[in-house]
Amino acid sequence: MKQFFATEEVSVEPKPGLSEEEERAQMILETTTKRVGERFETGLLWKQDNFTLPNSYPMALRRLECLERKMNRCPDLKENLHRQITEYQSKGYAHKATPAELTNADPRRIWYLPLGAVTNAKKPGKIRVIWDAAATVNGVSLNSVLLKGPDQLTSLPGVLFRFRRFEVAVSADIKEMFHQIRIREADKHSQRFLWRSTPTEKPEVYLMDVATFGSTCSPASAQYVKNLNAKNHSNQFPRATLAITDCHYVDDYLDSFKSSTEAQQVAKEVRLIHHNGGFVLRGWRSNNRHVLAELGEVGTAACKSLVSAYSELIERVLGLLWTPHTDELSFSTQMSTEVQMLLSSGCRPTKRQVLRCVMTLFDPLGLLAPFVINGKVLIQNLWRTGAEWDQKVDDVSFDLWRKWNQMIEFISTVRIPRCYFKQATAATYKDAQMHVFTDASEKAYACAVHIRVVTKNGKAECALLAAKAKVAPVKPKSIPRLELEGCELGTRLARHV
C-alpha cells in the first residue's frame, strides 16, 4: 500500500533534497565510476567503509539445492537456467572464480548470492535469473549493507508528457541494462554465486562481473552511468543528450518529434551515444514507417506488419498500451488469474482482494481518475468498517464493489489520442495556455490540468494533460476546507506539469 500511494504522490509532492545516505552514495558513484574500454565500471554503494559480512556459503548452498529440486520437477526450467548461466559467461557477465581470486579475496566482504528464477504473466515463456540480495544470514543480507542511492529517475509523468507532444513518436528499450555496467574488482567477491552441472558434483564458485537484478543499488548505478555517458556527448549531440536524460524511464525510451526527419536523426544519435557506453537500444517502434525503415531494426516482413497491418499490435509504454497503427493510448485491465476469477464469479470479496483489484490499475497521468477514485472510496469505507484483511466485505461495500466492477469492462474500451493535437509542431504550443480545474465533495477532492492552443485556422483546441483525485480524510472536514485542499492539489500538479 505504501508503494501504491507513493506512486500516486509522484506529481503532487515536492521532491526532497538529498539525505546524508544519498550524499554518501553520490560520492561513491562519482569516485568509483570510470570508463573501462567500451563500458563503465562502478562500485557497490556500501553503507559503511569498515564491516564484516557473515558466512553466507551454507545459506547459498541450501538455496541451490532447493532450486535444483525445482529444476528436477521442471525440465524446461532446468534447460533454460543452464543455458542462461552459460550465456552469462560467454557475454562476460560472470566467470568461474580462479584459485588465485579465491585466495586473495578480502574475507570480510565475501558474500554468496542465491540464484532465483522469476516469470512474468504478461511475458509467457520468459524466465529471468535473479540474484537474491535480500537473503539473510544472522539478520544480515547484502541489501542491508548497501545504500539505495539517490533517486535519479526522470519523472514518469514527465516522460509521458513529452511522448505526447508531437506528431511522430518512437519507443525502444535498453537490452539488459544493469548487466552492461561493470563492477569494480574489489566488490566482485560480494557477488559470488554457486553453480554446478549436476547435483552430484561439488558446487563451483562464480563471480558476477556486472550489476545484478536484485541488488538495491543497481537502479541508481545504472541511471548514473546512463546519464554520465550522455553528458559526455552533450557538445556533439545536444538534442540526443536531452532525449537520454529527459525521455528515458529506467531502460525505456519514449520520445516524440515534429517530423520524421528529426525523429530519424535523433534516434540514430541516441543509439550511437548508448553504444558508446556499452548499451544497446532494441525493439524500436514508431507510428511512422519511414522512421522504422531508416532505423533498420526490423526485417521486411516485420516492418510490413508494423506499419500497414498492425492494428492489433500493441506496445506497452510505461504502464499504458500504445497502438502505433492508430496512434492511440489505452489501458490494460489484465489482472492475475486469481483476480480475474474473482471479478467474473460475482462472489463477495475480502478486504485484501478488493485492495488487490484497485491497486492493479496503473494510471500515471490520472486519465482514469473518475473511475479509480471510486475504488479508493471503497477502500476507505472498508477501513471505516474495521474489517479484517481476509474478512468478507459488508453489504454496503459489496454494492459499491459490484458497481465499480461493472466499470472495468468500460476501461478496456477507452482510447486516447497519443498526440495532444494532430500534426502538432513547435508553433502549436507557442501561445499555449494551461487551465486548472479543481473541485471537492464530502467523499473526495480532485483537480484536472488541460492545455489549450489555437490552431492556424483560429480554432481553439483543448487536451487533458493530467488529473489527480484523493479521498476526503476520514475525520470530516467542511466543504470550503476540502475546496482549498483541491486548490492546493491543483497548484502542485500544475507546477509539476
XYZ file of C-alpha atoms in Angstrom:
497
model
C 0.000 0.000 0.000
C 2.903 2.322 0.739
C 4.280 1.764 -2.766
C 0.856 2.301 -4.340
C 0.255 5.634 -2.638
C 3.878 6.729 -3.131
C 3.291 6.342 -6.873
C 0.102 8.387 -6.504
C 2.046 11.241 -4.894
C 4.738 11.464 -7.588
C 3.485 14.634 -9.260
C 1.963 16.459 -6.295
C 4.600 16.147 -3.568
C 7.787 18.246 -3.690
C 10.950 16.212 -4.187
C 13.111 16.397 -1.035
C 16.813 17.193 -1.117
C 19.499 14.536 -0.770
C 19.692 12.789 2.581
C 23.000 12.012 4.282
C 22.909 8.437 2.925
C 22.113 9.668 -0.588
C 25.010 12.117 -0.446
C 27.357 9.264 0.532
C 26.034 7.132 -2.330
C 26.514 10.026 -4.748
C 30.092 10.429 -3.570
C 30.806 6.712 -4.116
C 29.325 6.895 -7.623
C 31.435 9.917 -8.509
C 34.695 8.479 -7.154
C 34.408 4.871 -8.351
C 32.775 5.264 -11.764
C 35.135 5.316 -14.717
C 35.223 4.204 -18.324
C 36.911 0.855 -18.956
C 37.072 0.111 -22.664
C 33.611 0.420 -24.226
C 31.793 0.231 -20.887
C 31.715 1.898 -17.494
C 32.857 0.427 -14.196
C 31.491 1.422 -10.799
C 31.480 0.264 -7.178
C 28.767 -1.071 -4.905
C 27.208 1.578 -2.681
C 28.309 0.463 0.786
C 26.696 1.987 3.859
C 29.991 1.822 5.767
C 33.649 1.590 4.896
C 34.542 -0.967 7.573
C 32.330 -4.009 8.118
C 32.451 -7.805 8.064
C 29.848 -9.942 6.319
C 28.822 -13.263 7.942
C 29.472 -16.615 6.289
C 26.759 -16.957 3.645
C 28.040 -20.118 1.929
C 25.743 -22.583 3.776
C 22.689 -20.444 3.029
C 23.587 -20.194 -0.677
C 24.184 -23.955 -0.841
C 20.753 -24.707 0.664
C 19.120 -22.363 -1.826
C 20.986 -24.016 -4.717
C 19.784 -27.450 -3.601
C 16.235 -26.122 -3.363
C 16.492 -24.677 -6.883
C 17.889 -27.980 -8.180
C 14.896 -29.889 -6.764
C 12.631 -27.414 -8.529
C 14.556 -27.890 -11.791
C 14.244 -31.665 -11.495
C 10.471 -31.271 -11.366
C 10.526 -28.942 -14.364
C 12.962 -29.996 -17.140
C 12.195 -26.858 -19.184
C 13.266 -24.654 -16.269
C 16.460 -26.681 -15.851
C 17.374 -26.366 -19.508
C 16.576 -22.638 -19.515
C 18.660 -21.816 -16.431
C 21.686 -23.861 -17.534
C 21.546 -22.149 -20.922
C 21.345 -18.684 -19.323
C 24.287 -19.322 -16.983
C 26.355 -20.459 -19.987
C 25.324 -17.338 -21.890
C 26.254 -15.143 -18.923
C 29.784 -16.478 -19.098
C 30.056 -16.085 -22.874
C 28.769 -12.490 -22.645
C 31.277 -11.602 -19.937
C 28.639 -11.059 -17.252
C 30.056 -13.787 -14.975
C 33.054 -16.089 -14.727
C 34.244 -19.068 -12.720
C 36.492 -17.863 -9.913
C 40.157 -18.855 -10.242
C 42.094 -20.312 -7.271
C 44.104 -17.076 -7.099
C 40.946 -14.972 -6.908
C 39.525 -17.143 -4.117
C 42.776 -16.958 -2.161
C 43.332 -13.216 -2.478
C 39.754 -12.103 -1.735
C 39.088 -9.931 1.321
C 37.258 -12.366 3.699
C 35.297 -9.511 5.260
C 33.493 -8.748 2.002
C 32.694 -12.216 0.704
C 29.003 -12.830 0.053
C 27.226 -15.600 -1.820
C 24.069 -14.586 -3.691
C 21.413 -17.306 -4.009
C 20.087 -17.780 -7.525
C 16.392 -17.469 -8.274
C 14.103 -17.553 -11.293
C 11.054 -15.354 -11.847
C 8.397 -15.336 -14.538
C 6.056 -12.627 -15.780
C 2.434 -13.490 -16.593
C 2.499 -10.781 -19.281
C 5.569 -12.392 -20.898
C 4.788 -16.118 -21.045
C 7.760 -18.392 -21.541
C 10.300 -15.810 -20.368
C 12.334 -16.717 -17.283
C 14.573 -14.120 -15.676
C 17.510 -15.097 -13.485
C 17.776 -13.003 -10.330
C 20.317 -12.848 -7.518
C 18.550 -12.709 -4.170
C 20.414 -9.908 -2.452
C 17.703 -9.827 0.248
C 18.541 -13.340 1.522
C 19.693 -13.103 5.140
C 22.261 -14.756 7.391
C 22.003 -13.867 11.084
C 19.762 -10.961 10.146
C 22.231 -9.594 7.561
C 21.692 -9.502 3.803
C 23.731 -7.900 1.053
C 20.997 -5.323 0.525
C 21.023 -4.468 4.237
C 24.617 -3.195 3.963
C 24.086 -1.377 0.642
C 22.633 2.068 0.013
C 19.719 2.501 -2.342
C 21.352 5.604 -3.794
C 19.798 8.906 -4.897
C 16.595 8.850 -6.924
C 17.815 9.869 -10.380
C 14.782 8.683 -12.320
C 13.111 11.153 -14.630
C 9.516 11.802 -13.604
C 7.348 9.106 -15.196
C 4.517 11.565 -15.993
C 7.141 13.908 -17.456
C 8.357 11.234 -19.864
C 4.760 10.589 -20.951
C 4.068 14.327 -21.362
C 6.992 14.624 -23.781
C 5.966 11.412 -25.548
C 2.597 13.002 -26.379
C 3.817 16.386 -27.667
C 4.461 15.947 -31.369
C 3.240 14.055 -34.405
C 5.976 11.409 -34.812
C 6.593 9.070 -31.875
C 9.277 6.459 -31.203
C 9.952 3.971 -28.429
C 12.717 1.494 -27.620
C 14.350 -0.122 -24.606
C 17.893 -0.844 -23.459
C 18.875 -4.507 -23.644
C 19.906 -5.986 -20.279
C 20.692 -2.523 -18.921
C 22.087 -3.494 -15.495
C 24.404 -6.102 -16.979
C 26.187 -3.548 -19.174
C 27.702 -1.913 -16.068
C 30.906 -3.474 -14.784
C 31.524 -3.805 -11.047
C 34.973 -2.895 -9.765
C 37.320 -5.725 -8.809
C 37.204 -5.001 -5.065
C 33.443 -5.581 -4.918
C 33.050 -8.643 -7.151
C 33.523 -11.115 -4.301
C 30.390 -9.692 -2.694
C 28.588 -11.020 -5.770
C 29.646 -14.678 -5.661
C 27.200 -17.446 -6.515
C 27.255 -21.247 -6.568
C 26.509 -23.381 -9.625
C 27.090 -26.914 -10.918
C 26.083 -29.088 -13.850
C 24.559 -31.866 -11.751
C 23.613 -32.181 -8.048
C 26.248 -34.905 -7.580
C 29.116 -32.511 -8.317
C 30.714 -30.128 -5.856
C 29.367 -26.583 -6.327
C 31.761 -24.221 -8.073
C 32.173 -20.561 -7.180
C 31.324 -17.946 -9.789
C 31.660 -14.166 -9.698
C 29.190 -11.711 -11.163
C 31.252 -9.093 -13.014
C 28.308 -6.762 -13.617
C 25.447 -5.109 -11.747
C 22.734 -7.606 -10.842
C 18.953 -7.759 -10.775
C 18.034 -7.796 -7.098
C 20.760 -5.542 -5.716
C 19.245 -2.456 -4.117
C 21.873 -0.124 -5.581
C 21.721 -1.367 -9.197
C 18.968 1.053 -10.364
C 20.820 4.124 -9.045
C 24.130 2.958 -10.517
C 22.512 2.277 -13.899
C 20.864 5.695 -14.048
C 24.078 7.447 -13.031
C 26.133 5.678 -15.706
C 23.477 6.242 -18.398
C 23.310 9.972 -17.691
C 27.091 10.342 -17.296
C 27.656 8.725 -20.680
C 25.037 11.001 -22.266
C 26.536 14.179 -20.772
C 29.928 13.233 -22.206
C 28.304 13.669 -25.643
C 26.343 16.861 -24.880
C 28.527 19.157 -27.000
C 28.336 16.950 -30.080
C 24.708 15.752 -29.759
C 22.765 18.195 -27.536
C 19.246 17.087 -28.602
C 20.074 13.382 -28.236
C 21.620 14.031 -24.810
C 18.359 15.612 -23.645
C 16.484 12.630 -25.055
C 18.544 10.279 -22.870
C 18.343 12.339 -19.682
C 14.716 13.531 -20.018
C 12.924 10.915 -22.145
C 14.136 7.693 -20.530
C 12.415 5.975 -17.633
C 14.796 3.272 -16.356
C 15.521 1.319 -19.583
C 12.546 2.574 -21.633
C 12.981 5.355 -24.202
C 9.921 7.304 -25.351
C 10.099 10.455 -27.456
C 8.134 12.497 -29.977
C 9.255 14.713 -32.849
C 7.929 17.385 -35.194
C 8.928 15.429 -38.311
C 10.134 12.012 -39.419
C 13.463 13.576 -40.461
C 14.090 14.865 -36.925
C 12.994 11.525 -35.439
C 15.404 9.587 -37.652
C 18.353 11.843 -36.854
C 17.840 11.993 -33.081
C 17.054 8.287 -32.793
C 20.297 7.425 -34.591
C 22.255 9.786 -32.332
C 20.642 8.318 -29.206
C 21.529 4.831 -30.395
C 25.133 5.910 -31.081
C 25.554 7.536 -27.645
C 24.223 4.435 -25.907
C 26.525 2.240 -27.981
C 29.496 4.312 -26.845
C 28.542 3.477 -23.251
C 28.040 -0.235 -23.889
C 24.234 -0.021 -24.052
C 22.166 -1.489 -26.888
C 18.798 0.026 -27.848
C 16.382 -2.524 -29.251
C 12.706 -3.051 -30.038
C 12.220 0.176 -31.964
C 8.574 1.117 -32.554
C 7.111 4.149 -34.292
C 3.872 5.359 -35.812
C 5.878 6.402 -38.889
C 7.005 3.782 -41.426
C 9.900 5.904 -42.706
C 11.415 6.134 -39.220
C 11.242 2.363 -38.776
C 12.738 1.725 -42.193
C 15.588 4.194 -41.585
C 16.462 2.668 -38.213
C 16.647 -0.746 -39.884
C 15.661 -2.566 -36.741
C 13.055 -4.828 -38.365
C 13.074 -7.119 -41.352
C 10.877 -6.561 -44.379
C 8.095 -8.865 -43.171
C 8.114 -7.442 -39.648
C 8.210 -3.883 -40.963
C 5.225 -4.617 -43.172
C 3.236 -5.949 -40.221
C 4.189 -2.948 -38.118
C 3.299 -0.167 -40.493
C 0.459 -1.489 -42.604
C -1.329 -4.282 -40.794
C -0.593 -3.918 -37.124
C -3.952 -2.709 -35.889
C -3.715 -5.487 -33.296
C -0.055 -4.887 -32.450
C 0.030 -3.099 -29.107
C 3.116 -1.891 -27.266
C 3.425 -1.381 -23.531
C 4.753 2.086 -22.722
C 5.300 2.731 -19.028
C 2.136 1.035 -17.893
C -0.035 2.278 -20.758
C -0.821 0.497 -24.016
C 0.147 2.164 -27.302
C -1.181 1.070 -30.685
C 1.212 2.666 -33.208
C -1.066 1.917 -36.169
C -3.878 4.115 -34.814
C -1.507 6.153 -32.600
C -3.780 5.747 -29.594
C -3.209 5.065 -25.910
C -5.340 2.661 -23.920
C -5.314 0.960 -20.533
C -4.559 -2.597 -19.531
C -7.215 -4.303 -17.415
C -5.354 -7.615 -17.482
C -5.051 -8.882 -13.924
C -3.793 -12.029 -12.276
C -5.734 -15.248 -12.828
C -6.952 -15.152 -9.230
C -8.282 -11.604 -9.589
C -9.901 -12.340 -12.956
C -11.737 -15.301 -11.434
C -12.920 -13.138 -8.558
C -14.246 -10.443 -10.896
C -16.109 -12.915 -13.094
C -17.538 -15.016 -10.268
C -19.653 -12.293 -8.690
C -18.631 -13.581 -5.257
C -18.326 -11.311 -2.246
C -14.628 -10.323 -1.931
C -12.459 -9.868 1.147
C -10.771 -6.607 2.064
C -7.451 -7.987 0.779
C -8.997 -8.929 -2.586
C -10.578 -5.501 -3.030
C -7.227 -3.836 -2.412
C -5.511 -6.141 -4.888
C -8.002 -5.256 -7.628
C -7.933 -1.494 -7.048
C -4.130 -1.373 -6.971
C -3.799 -3.422 -10.155
C -4.909 -0.450 -12.266
C -1.924 1.695 -13.248
C -2.794 5.227 -14.295
C 0.269 7.507 -14.011
C -1.376 10.530 -15.669
C -4.684 10.290 -13.812
C -6.658 9.895 -17.033
C -8.812 7.288 -15.277
C -9.175 9.333 -12.095
C -13.030 9.461 -12.268
C -13.038 5.669 -12.162
C -10.101 4.975 -9.833
C -11.383 7.384 -7.156
C -14.426 5.156 -6.670
C -12.078 2.288 -5.842
C -10.231 4.480 -3.335
C -13.527 5.496 -1.699
C -14.355 1.803 -1.407
C -11.012 1.127 0.294
C -11.654 3.949 2.743
C -15.119 2.576 3.562
C -13.545 -0.789 4.357
C -11.169 0.935 6.769
C -14.111 2.601 8.473
C -15.856 -0.737 8.979
C -12.785 -2.168 10.709
C -12.907 -5.281 8.511
C -10.021 -7.747 8.833
C -7.834 -8.492 5.819
C -9.485 -11.805 4.961
C -12.994 -10.956 6.122
C -15.805 -10.723 3.554
C -16.949 -7.134 2.962
C -20.287 -5.915 4.342
C -23.447 -5.334 2.270
C -22.849 -1.621 1.644
C -19.258 -2.214 0.499
C -20.382 -5.160 -1.635
C -22.857 -2.930 -3.505
C -20.102 -0.382 -4.149
C -17.823 -3.212 -5.261
C -20.309 -4.511 -7.837
C -20.846 -1.037 -9.299
C -17.091 -0.483 -9.528
C -16.588 -3.947 -11.019
C -19.063 -3.211 -13.824
C -16.970 -0.214 -14.911
C -13.802 -2.243 -15.545
C -15.097 -3.512 -18.877
C -15.608 0.090 -19.965
C -11.959 0.956 -19.209
C -10.656 -1.510 -21.776
C -12.640 0.330 -24.476
C -11.222 3.784 -23.685
C -8.958 5.171 -26.431
C -6.979 8.395 -26.103
C -5.011 10.066 -28.919
C -1.301 9.657 -28.205
C -0.524 13.135 -29.587
C -2.322 16.018 -27.892
C -3.077 17.736 -31.203
C -2.899 16.375 -34.748
C 0.199 17.476 -36.698
C 1.457 19.416 -33.670
C 4.617 21.477 -34.200
C 6.598 23.859 -32.018
C 4.360 26.685 -33.280
C 1.306 24.843 -31.949
C 2.472 25.405 -28.383
C 3.849 28.919 -28.825
C 0.889 30.628 -27.162
C -0.457 27.593 -25.319
C -2.400 28.105 -22.118
C -2.718 25.800 -19.130
C -6.084 25.648 -17.379
C -6.535 24.033 -13.976
C -9.915 22.974 -12.604
C -10.449 21.841 -9.012
C -13.478 20.600 -7.112
C -14.414 18.870 -3.880
C -17.225 16.928 -2.254
C -17.765 15.152 1.031
C -16.161 11.996 -0.374
C -13.255 13.299 -2.450
C -11.456 16.271 -3.968
C -9.741 16.458 -7.346
C -8.051 18.544 -10.000
C -7.582 18.385 -13.760
C -4.979 20.188 -15.875
C -5.802 20.990 -19.518
C -3.743 22.559 -22.301
C -5.427 24.970 -24.721
C -3.998 26.031 -28.080
C -5.269 27.994 -31.053
C -4.648 26.363 -34.436
C -3.632 28.119 -37.661
C -7.259 28.488 -38.724
C -8.111 30.217 -35.442
C -9.869 27.253 -33.871
C -9.308 26.602 -30.160
C -8.495 23.031 -29.126
C -8.019 21.519 -25.672
C -6.487 18.321 -24.302
C -6.346 16.772 -20.845
C -2.749 16.652 -19.578
C -3.159 15.115 -16.144
C -5.546 14.729 -13.242
C -5.450 13.761 -9.581
C -8.178 12.672 -7.200
C -7.966 11.945 -3.475
C -10.461 10.713 -0.932
C -11.524 13.172 1.748
C -9.937 12.487 5.156
C -11.667 10.019 7.468
C -12.071 12.835 10.001
C -14.812 15.045 8.476
C -13.831 18.460 7.095
C -16.023 21.301 5.876
C -16.652 21.621 2.137
C -14.826 25.027 1.967
C -11.752 23.429 3.561
C -11.923 20.499 1.134
C -12.226 23.011 -1.723
C -8.966 24.539 -0.506
C -7.397 21.060 -0.405
C -8.418 20.687 -4.050
C -6.865 24.064 -4.891
C -3.591 23.052 -3.259
C -3.616 19.738 -5.144
C -4.278 21.582 -8.412
C -1.475 24.072 -7.756
C 1.063 21.329 -7.105
C 0.028 19.327 -10.154
C 0.120 22.441 -12.370
C 3.623 23.274 -11.122
C 4.764 19.720 -11.912
C 3.221 19.784 -15.402
